[in-house]
Coordinates of C-alpha atoms and ligand atoms in Angstrom, one line a residue:
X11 CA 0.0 0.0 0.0
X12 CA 1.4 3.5 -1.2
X13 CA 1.6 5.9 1.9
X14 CA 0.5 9.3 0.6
X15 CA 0.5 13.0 1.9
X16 CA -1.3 15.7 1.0
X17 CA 0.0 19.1 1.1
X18 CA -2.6 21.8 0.9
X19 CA -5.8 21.2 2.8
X20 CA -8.1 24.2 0.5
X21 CA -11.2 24.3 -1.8
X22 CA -10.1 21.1 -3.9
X23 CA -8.6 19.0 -1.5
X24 CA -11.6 17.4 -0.5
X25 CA -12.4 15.9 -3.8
X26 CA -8.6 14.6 -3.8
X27 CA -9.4 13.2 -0.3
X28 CA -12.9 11.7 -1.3
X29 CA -11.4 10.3 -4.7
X30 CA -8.1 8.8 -2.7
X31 CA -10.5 6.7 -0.3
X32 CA -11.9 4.9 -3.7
X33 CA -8.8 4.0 -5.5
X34 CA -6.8 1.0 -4.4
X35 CA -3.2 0.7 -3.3
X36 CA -2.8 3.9 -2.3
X37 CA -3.8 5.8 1.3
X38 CA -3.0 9.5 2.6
X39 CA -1.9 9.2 6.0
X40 CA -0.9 12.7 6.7
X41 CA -1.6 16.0 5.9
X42 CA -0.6 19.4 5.7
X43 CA -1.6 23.1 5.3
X44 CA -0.2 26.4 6.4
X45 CA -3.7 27.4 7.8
X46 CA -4.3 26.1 10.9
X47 CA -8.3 26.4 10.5
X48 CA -8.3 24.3 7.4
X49 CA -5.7 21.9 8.5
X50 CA -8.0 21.0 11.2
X51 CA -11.6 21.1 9.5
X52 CA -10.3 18.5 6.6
X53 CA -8.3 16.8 8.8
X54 CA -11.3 16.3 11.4
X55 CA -13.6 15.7 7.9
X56 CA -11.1 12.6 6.4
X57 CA -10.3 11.2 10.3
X58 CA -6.5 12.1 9.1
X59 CA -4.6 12.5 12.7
X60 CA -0.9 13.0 11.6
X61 CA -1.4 16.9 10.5
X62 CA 1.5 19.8 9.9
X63 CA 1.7 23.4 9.1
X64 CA 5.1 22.9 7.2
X65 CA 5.5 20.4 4.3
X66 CA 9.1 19.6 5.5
X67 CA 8.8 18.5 8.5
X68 CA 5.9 16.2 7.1
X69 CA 8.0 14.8 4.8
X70 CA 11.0 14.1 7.8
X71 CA 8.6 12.7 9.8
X72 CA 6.3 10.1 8.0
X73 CA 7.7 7.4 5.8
X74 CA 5.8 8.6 2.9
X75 CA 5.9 7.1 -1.1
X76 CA 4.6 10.2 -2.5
X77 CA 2.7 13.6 -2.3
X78 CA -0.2 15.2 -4.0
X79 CA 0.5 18.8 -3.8
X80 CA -3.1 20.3 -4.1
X81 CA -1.7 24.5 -3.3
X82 CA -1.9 27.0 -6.2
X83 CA 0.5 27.6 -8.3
X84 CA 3.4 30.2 -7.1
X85 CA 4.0 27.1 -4.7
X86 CA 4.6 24.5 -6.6
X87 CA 8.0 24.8 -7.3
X88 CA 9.6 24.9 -4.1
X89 CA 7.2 21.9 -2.6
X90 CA 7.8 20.1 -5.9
X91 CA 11.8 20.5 -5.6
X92 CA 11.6 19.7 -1.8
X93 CA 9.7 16.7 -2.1
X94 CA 12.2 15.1 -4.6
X95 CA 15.2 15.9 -2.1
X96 CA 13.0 14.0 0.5
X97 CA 12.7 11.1 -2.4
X98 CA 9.0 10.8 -2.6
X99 CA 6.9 10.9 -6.3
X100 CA 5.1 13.8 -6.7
X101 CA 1.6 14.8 -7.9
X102 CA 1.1 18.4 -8.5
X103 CA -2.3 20.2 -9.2
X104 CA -2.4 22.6 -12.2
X105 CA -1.3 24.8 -13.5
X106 CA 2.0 23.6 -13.2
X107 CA 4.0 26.4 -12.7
X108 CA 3.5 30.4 -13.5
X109 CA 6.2 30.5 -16.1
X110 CA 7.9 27.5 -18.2
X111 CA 11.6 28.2 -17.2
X112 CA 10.0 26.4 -13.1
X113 CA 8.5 23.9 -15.2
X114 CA 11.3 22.9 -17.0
X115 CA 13.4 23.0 -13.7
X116 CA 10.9 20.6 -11.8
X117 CA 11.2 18.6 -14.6
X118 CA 14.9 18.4 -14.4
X119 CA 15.2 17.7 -10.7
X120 CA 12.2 14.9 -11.1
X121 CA 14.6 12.8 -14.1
X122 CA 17.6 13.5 -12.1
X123 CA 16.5 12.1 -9.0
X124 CA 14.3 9.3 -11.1
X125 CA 11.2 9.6 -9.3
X126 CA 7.6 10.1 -11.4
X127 CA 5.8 13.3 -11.2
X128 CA 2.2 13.8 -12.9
X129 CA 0.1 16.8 -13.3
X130 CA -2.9 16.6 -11.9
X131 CA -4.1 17.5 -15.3
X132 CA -7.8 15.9 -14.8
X133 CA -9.9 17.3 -17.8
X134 CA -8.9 14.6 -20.4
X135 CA -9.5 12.0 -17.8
X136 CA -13.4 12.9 -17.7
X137 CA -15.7 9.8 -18.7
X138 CA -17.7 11.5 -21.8
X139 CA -14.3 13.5 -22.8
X140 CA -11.9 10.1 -22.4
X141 CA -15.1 8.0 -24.5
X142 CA -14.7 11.1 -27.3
X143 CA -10.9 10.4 -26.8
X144 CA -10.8 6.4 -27.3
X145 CA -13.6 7.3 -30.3
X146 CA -11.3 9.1 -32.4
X147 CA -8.1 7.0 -31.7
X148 CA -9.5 4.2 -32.7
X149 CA -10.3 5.9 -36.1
X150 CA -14.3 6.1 -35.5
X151 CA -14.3 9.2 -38.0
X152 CA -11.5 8.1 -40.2
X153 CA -8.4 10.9 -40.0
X154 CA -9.4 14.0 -37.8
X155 CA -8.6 17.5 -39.8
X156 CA -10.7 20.1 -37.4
X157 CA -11.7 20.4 -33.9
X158 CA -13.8 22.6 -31.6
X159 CA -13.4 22.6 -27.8
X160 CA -15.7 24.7 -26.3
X161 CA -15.8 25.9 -23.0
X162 CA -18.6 28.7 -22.2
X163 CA -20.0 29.7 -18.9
X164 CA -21.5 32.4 -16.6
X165 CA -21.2 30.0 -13.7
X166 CA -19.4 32.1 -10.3
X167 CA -15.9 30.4 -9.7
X168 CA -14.9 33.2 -8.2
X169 CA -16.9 32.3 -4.7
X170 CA -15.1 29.2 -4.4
X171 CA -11.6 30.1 -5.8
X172 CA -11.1 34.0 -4.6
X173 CA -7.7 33.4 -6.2
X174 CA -8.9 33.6 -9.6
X175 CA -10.2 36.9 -9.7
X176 CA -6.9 38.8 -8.5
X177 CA -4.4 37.3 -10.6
X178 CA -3.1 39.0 -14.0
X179 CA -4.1 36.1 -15.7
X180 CA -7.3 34.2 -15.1
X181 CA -9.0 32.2 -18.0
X182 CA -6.2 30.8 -19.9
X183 CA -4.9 29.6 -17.1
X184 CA -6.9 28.4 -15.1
X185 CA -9.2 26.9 -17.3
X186 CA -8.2 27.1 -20.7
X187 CA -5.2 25.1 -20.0
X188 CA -7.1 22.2 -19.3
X189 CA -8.8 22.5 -22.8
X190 CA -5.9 22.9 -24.5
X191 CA -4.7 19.7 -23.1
X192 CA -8.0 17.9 -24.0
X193 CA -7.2 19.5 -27.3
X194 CA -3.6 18.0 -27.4
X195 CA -4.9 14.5 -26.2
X196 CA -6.8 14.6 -29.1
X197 CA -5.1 15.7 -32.0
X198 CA -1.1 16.3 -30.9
X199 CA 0.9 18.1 -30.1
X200 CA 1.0 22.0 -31.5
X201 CA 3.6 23.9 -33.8
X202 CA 1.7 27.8 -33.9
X203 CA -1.0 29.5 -31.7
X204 CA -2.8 32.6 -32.6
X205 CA -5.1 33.8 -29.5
X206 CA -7.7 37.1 -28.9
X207 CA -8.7 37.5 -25.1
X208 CA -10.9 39.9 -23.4
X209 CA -12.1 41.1 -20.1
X210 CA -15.8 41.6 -19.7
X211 CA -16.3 41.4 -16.0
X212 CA -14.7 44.4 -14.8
X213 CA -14.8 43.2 -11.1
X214 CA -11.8 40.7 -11.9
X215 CA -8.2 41.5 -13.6
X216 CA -7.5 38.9 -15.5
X217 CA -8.9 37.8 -19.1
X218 CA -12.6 35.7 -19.3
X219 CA -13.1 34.8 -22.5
X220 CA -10.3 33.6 -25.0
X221 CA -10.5 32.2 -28.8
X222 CA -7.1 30.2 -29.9
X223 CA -6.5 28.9 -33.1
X224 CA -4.3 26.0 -32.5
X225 CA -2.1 24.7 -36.2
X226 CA -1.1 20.8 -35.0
X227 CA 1.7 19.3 -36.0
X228 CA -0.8 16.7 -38.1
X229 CA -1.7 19.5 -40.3
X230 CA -4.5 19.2 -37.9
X231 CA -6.5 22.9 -37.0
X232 CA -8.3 23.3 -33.5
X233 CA -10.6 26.4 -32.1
X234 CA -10.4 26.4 -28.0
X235 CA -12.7 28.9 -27.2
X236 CA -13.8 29.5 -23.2
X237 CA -16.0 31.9 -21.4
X238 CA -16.9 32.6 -18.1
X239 CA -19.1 36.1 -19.7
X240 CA -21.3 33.6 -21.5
X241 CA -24.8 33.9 -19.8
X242 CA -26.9 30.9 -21.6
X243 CA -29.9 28.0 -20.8
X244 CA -29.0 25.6 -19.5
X245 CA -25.7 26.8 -18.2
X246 CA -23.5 23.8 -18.9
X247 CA -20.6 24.3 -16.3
X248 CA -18.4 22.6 -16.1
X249 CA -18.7 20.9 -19.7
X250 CA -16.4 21.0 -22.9
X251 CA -18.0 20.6 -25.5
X252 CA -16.5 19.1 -28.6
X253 CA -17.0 19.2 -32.1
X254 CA -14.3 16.8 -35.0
X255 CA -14.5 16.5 -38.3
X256 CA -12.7 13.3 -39.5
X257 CA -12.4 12.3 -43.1
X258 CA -14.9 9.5 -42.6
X259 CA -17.2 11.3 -40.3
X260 CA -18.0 13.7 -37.6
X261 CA -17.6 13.5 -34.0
X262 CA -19.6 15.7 -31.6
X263 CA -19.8 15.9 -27.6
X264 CA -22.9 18.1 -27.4
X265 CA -24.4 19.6 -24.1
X266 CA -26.3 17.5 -21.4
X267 CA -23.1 14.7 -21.8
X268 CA -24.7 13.4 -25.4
X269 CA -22.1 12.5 -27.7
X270 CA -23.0 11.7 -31.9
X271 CA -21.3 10.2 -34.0
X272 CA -22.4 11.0 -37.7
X273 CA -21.0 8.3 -40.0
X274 CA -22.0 6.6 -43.5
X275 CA -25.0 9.5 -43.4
X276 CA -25.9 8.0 -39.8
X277 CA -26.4 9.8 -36.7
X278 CA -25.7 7.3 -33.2
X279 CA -26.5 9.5 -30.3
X280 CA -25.6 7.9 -26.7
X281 CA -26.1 9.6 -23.3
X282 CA -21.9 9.6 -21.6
X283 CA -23.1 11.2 -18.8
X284 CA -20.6 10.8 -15.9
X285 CA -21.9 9.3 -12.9
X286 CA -22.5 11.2 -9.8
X287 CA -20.2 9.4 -7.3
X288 CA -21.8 9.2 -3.7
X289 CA -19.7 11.9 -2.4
X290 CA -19.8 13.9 -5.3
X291 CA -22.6 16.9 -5.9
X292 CA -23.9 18.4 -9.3
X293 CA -22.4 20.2 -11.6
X294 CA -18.8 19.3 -10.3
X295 CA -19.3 15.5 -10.1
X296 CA -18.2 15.6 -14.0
X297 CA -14.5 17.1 -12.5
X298 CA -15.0 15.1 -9.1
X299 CA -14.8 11.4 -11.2
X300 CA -11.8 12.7 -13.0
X301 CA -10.4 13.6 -9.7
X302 CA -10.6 9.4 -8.7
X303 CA -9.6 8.5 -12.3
X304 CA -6.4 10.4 -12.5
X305 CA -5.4 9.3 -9.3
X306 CA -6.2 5.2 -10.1
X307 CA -3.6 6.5 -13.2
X308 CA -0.8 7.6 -11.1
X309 CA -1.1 4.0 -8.9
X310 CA -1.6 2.1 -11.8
X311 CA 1.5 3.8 -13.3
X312 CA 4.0 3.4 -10.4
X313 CA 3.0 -0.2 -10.3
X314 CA 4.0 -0.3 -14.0
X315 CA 7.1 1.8 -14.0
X316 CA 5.8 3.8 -16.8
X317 CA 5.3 7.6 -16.8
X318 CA 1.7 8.8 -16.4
X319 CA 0.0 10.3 -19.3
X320 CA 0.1 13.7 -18.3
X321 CA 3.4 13.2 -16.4
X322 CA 5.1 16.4 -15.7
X323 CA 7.6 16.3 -19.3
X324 CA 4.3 15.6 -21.3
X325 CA 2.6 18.7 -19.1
X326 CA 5.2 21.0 -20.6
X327 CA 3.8 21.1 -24.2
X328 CA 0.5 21.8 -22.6
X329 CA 2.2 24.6 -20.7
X330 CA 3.5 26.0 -24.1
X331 CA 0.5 27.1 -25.6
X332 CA -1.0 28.6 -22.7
X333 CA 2.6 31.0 -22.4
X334 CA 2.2 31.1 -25.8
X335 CA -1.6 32.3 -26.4
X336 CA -1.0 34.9 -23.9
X337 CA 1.9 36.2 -25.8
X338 CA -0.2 35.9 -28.9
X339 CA -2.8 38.0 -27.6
X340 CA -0.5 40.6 -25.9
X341 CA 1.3 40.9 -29.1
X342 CA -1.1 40.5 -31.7
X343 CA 0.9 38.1 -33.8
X344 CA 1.0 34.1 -34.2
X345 CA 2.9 32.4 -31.9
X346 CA 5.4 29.5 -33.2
X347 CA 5.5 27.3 -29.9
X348 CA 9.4 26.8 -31.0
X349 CA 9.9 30.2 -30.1
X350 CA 9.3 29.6 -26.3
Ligands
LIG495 P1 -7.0 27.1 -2.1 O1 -6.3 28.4 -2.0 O2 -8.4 27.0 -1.6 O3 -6.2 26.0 -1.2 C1 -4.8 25.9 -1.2 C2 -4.3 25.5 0.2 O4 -2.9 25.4 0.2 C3 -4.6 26.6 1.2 O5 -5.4 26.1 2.3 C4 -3.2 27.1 1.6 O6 -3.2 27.5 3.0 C5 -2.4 25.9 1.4 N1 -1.0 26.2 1.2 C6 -0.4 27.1 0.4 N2 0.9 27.1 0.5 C7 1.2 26.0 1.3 C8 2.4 25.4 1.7 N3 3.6 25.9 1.4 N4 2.4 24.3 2.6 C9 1.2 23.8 3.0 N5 0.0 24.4 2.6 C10 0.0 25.4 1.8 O7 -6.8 26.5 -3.6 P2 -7.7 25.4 -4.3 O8 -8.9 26.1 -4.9 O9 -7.9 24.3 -3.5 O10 -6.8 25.1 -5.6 C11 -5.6 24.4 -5.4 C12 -5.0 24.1 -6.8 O11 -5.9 23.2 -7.4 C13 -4.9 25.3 -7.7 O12 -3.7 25.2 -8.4 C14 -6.1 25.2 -8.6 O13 -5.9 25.6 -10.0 C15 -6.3 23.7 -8.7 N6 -7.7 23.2 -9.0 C16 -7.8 22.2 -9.9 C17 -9.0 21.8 -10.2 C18 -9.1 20.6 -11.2 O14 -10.2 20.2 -11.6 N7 -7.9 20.1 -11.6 C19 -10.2 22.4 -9.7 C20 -10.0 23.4 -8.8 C21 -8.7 23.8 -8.4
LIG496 O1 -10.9 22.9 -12.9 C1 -10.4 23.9 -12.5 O2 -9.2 24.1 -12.6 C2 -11.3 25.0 -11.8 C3 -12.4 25.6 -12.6 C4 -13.3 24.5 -13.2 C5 -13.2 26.5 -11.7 O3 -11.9 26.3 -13.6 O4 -10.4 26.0 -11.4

């Protein structure tokens, strides 16, 4: 059995607590948060008893296998970097890390010390967006040449995650990263990006809705476009919706989790809704099951000795064309991802 802590004890750790007690092999056993008021109320929640304000002395005193690091992201770095010098794997929630020069770094120090390190990079583990996934790798439409990942929403984050309405950057990062990765996971990996953003709530200070044109390597072309100024019935928080053309067909994950496939001038609708776990609540019980599946990954994965899918090298490309769609769009040009 895996002996996990868990460093950050905030608004997402309870899924990451919720989702650890369903996957096998794996138990967290400590935990740890600089508050004092939230170490306590999850720690009391989860019946976790070995609890510390400072991540060190955590990783000192409990013979731990790895960590899921579950802070934002101007922390990740240094807990990242000290949890390899204590010889532990590492997860790490997204984003990463604020600029790509720390990712590269934590990337370094995880090959050099040869432990594994996966982004918790959840989104292309959802149910009805991993069924799109195995539909169109196992050719389903033929050879993809478009796709559409839509993310629009007027739902309030900002309640939850305070955090996201005082940083420079907001939607890109926060969110649109993990549609870009769907986006990757889908058609490869990315060789230009041309983005516009805008601001529409004035009460926050980053950017809240952001179109990207994405070339692929493939020859493939992808629009990620995401919202949170998009007032619409039904609101479909949190869904990405997705639309692929292949050559023999057309793939489409529409709203209310119903995915068609159009093919030989036949529609096939099915219902991919995810299922609402028993400690999960609507809408987030779509995120909340990617929370469990990512973290069966990482198990499964150490048990393999292979790297997980969105291990923290493969996280890096994904990282790219969010650095470089914010260039884009501060400098009005397209971005060659070879350029950062
Ligand atoms: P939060 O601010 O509510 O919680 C972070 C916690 O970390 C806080 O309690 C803080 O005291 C603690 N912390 C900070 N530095 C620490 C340190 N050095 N040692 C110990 N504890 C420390 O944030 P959140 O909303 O829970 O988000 C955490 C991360 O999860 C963010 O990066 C966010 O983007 C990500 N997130 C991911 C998803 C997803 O679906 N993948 C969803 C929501 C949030
Ligand atoms: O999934 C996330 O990273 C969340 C949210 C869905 C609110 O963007 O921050």
């Amino acid at each position: 059995m895996l002996r996990g802590g868990i460093i950050g004890a905030g608004f997402f750790s309870g899924n990451h607590l919720n989702a650890w007690a369903m996957v096998e092999g794996a138990e967290i056993v400590a935990l740890c948060d600089t508050d004092p008021k939230r170490l306590s109320k999850m720690g009391d929640a989860f019946g976790i008893e070995a609890r510390y304000s400072d991540a060190a002395e955590m990783l000192d005193s409990e013979n731990l296998d790895f960590v899921d690091i579950i802070t934002t992201a101007p922390t990740h770095r240094p807990l990242v970097e000290l949890a390899i010098s204590k010889d532990v794997h590492v997860i790490c929630q997204k984003p990463f890390a604020e600029t790509l020069e720390d990712a590269r770094a934590m990337v370094r120090a995880v090959e050099m010390a040869g432990k594994t390190l996966m982004v918790h990079e959840n989104f292309r583990w959802q149910s009805p967006v991993r069924t799109v996934i195995d539909a169109v790798r196992s050719g389903t439409i033929g050879t993809p040449f478009f796709c559409r990942a839509a993310f629009r929403s007027g739902y309030d984050v900002f309640s939850g995650q305070p955090y996201l309405a005082e940083g420079k950057r907001f939607i890109i990062e926060d969110l649109g990263i993990h549609v870009l990765d769907i986006v990757r996971a889908l058609m490869g990996d990315v060789t230009r990006v041309a983005a516009h953003t805008n601001r529409i709530n004035p009460e926050i200070n980053g950017e809240d809705v952001a179109t990207i044109l994405l070339s692929h390597e493939s020859g493939v072309a992808s629009v990620v476009d995401c919202s949170y100024a998009t007032r619409r019935v039904p609101e479909t928080f949190p869904e990405t919706l997705l639309e692929i053309d292949g050559d023999a067909g057309s793939l489409y994950l529409k709203s209310g989790y119903r995915m068609e496939v159009h093919v030989d001038g036949k529609v096939e609708t099915r219902d991919v809704s995810p299922p609402v776990l028993s400690w999960a609540e609507r809408p987030w019980h779509n995120i909340q099951e990617s929370v469990a599946i990512i973290q069966k990954h990482f198990v499964e994965s150490l048990a393999k000795g292979v790297a997980p899918e969105t291990s923290g090298k493969d996280n890096l490309q994904t990282l790219t064309l969010v650095e470089a769609a914010y260039r884009s769009a501060a400098e009005k040009r397209t971005i060659e991802t070879s350029e950062l």
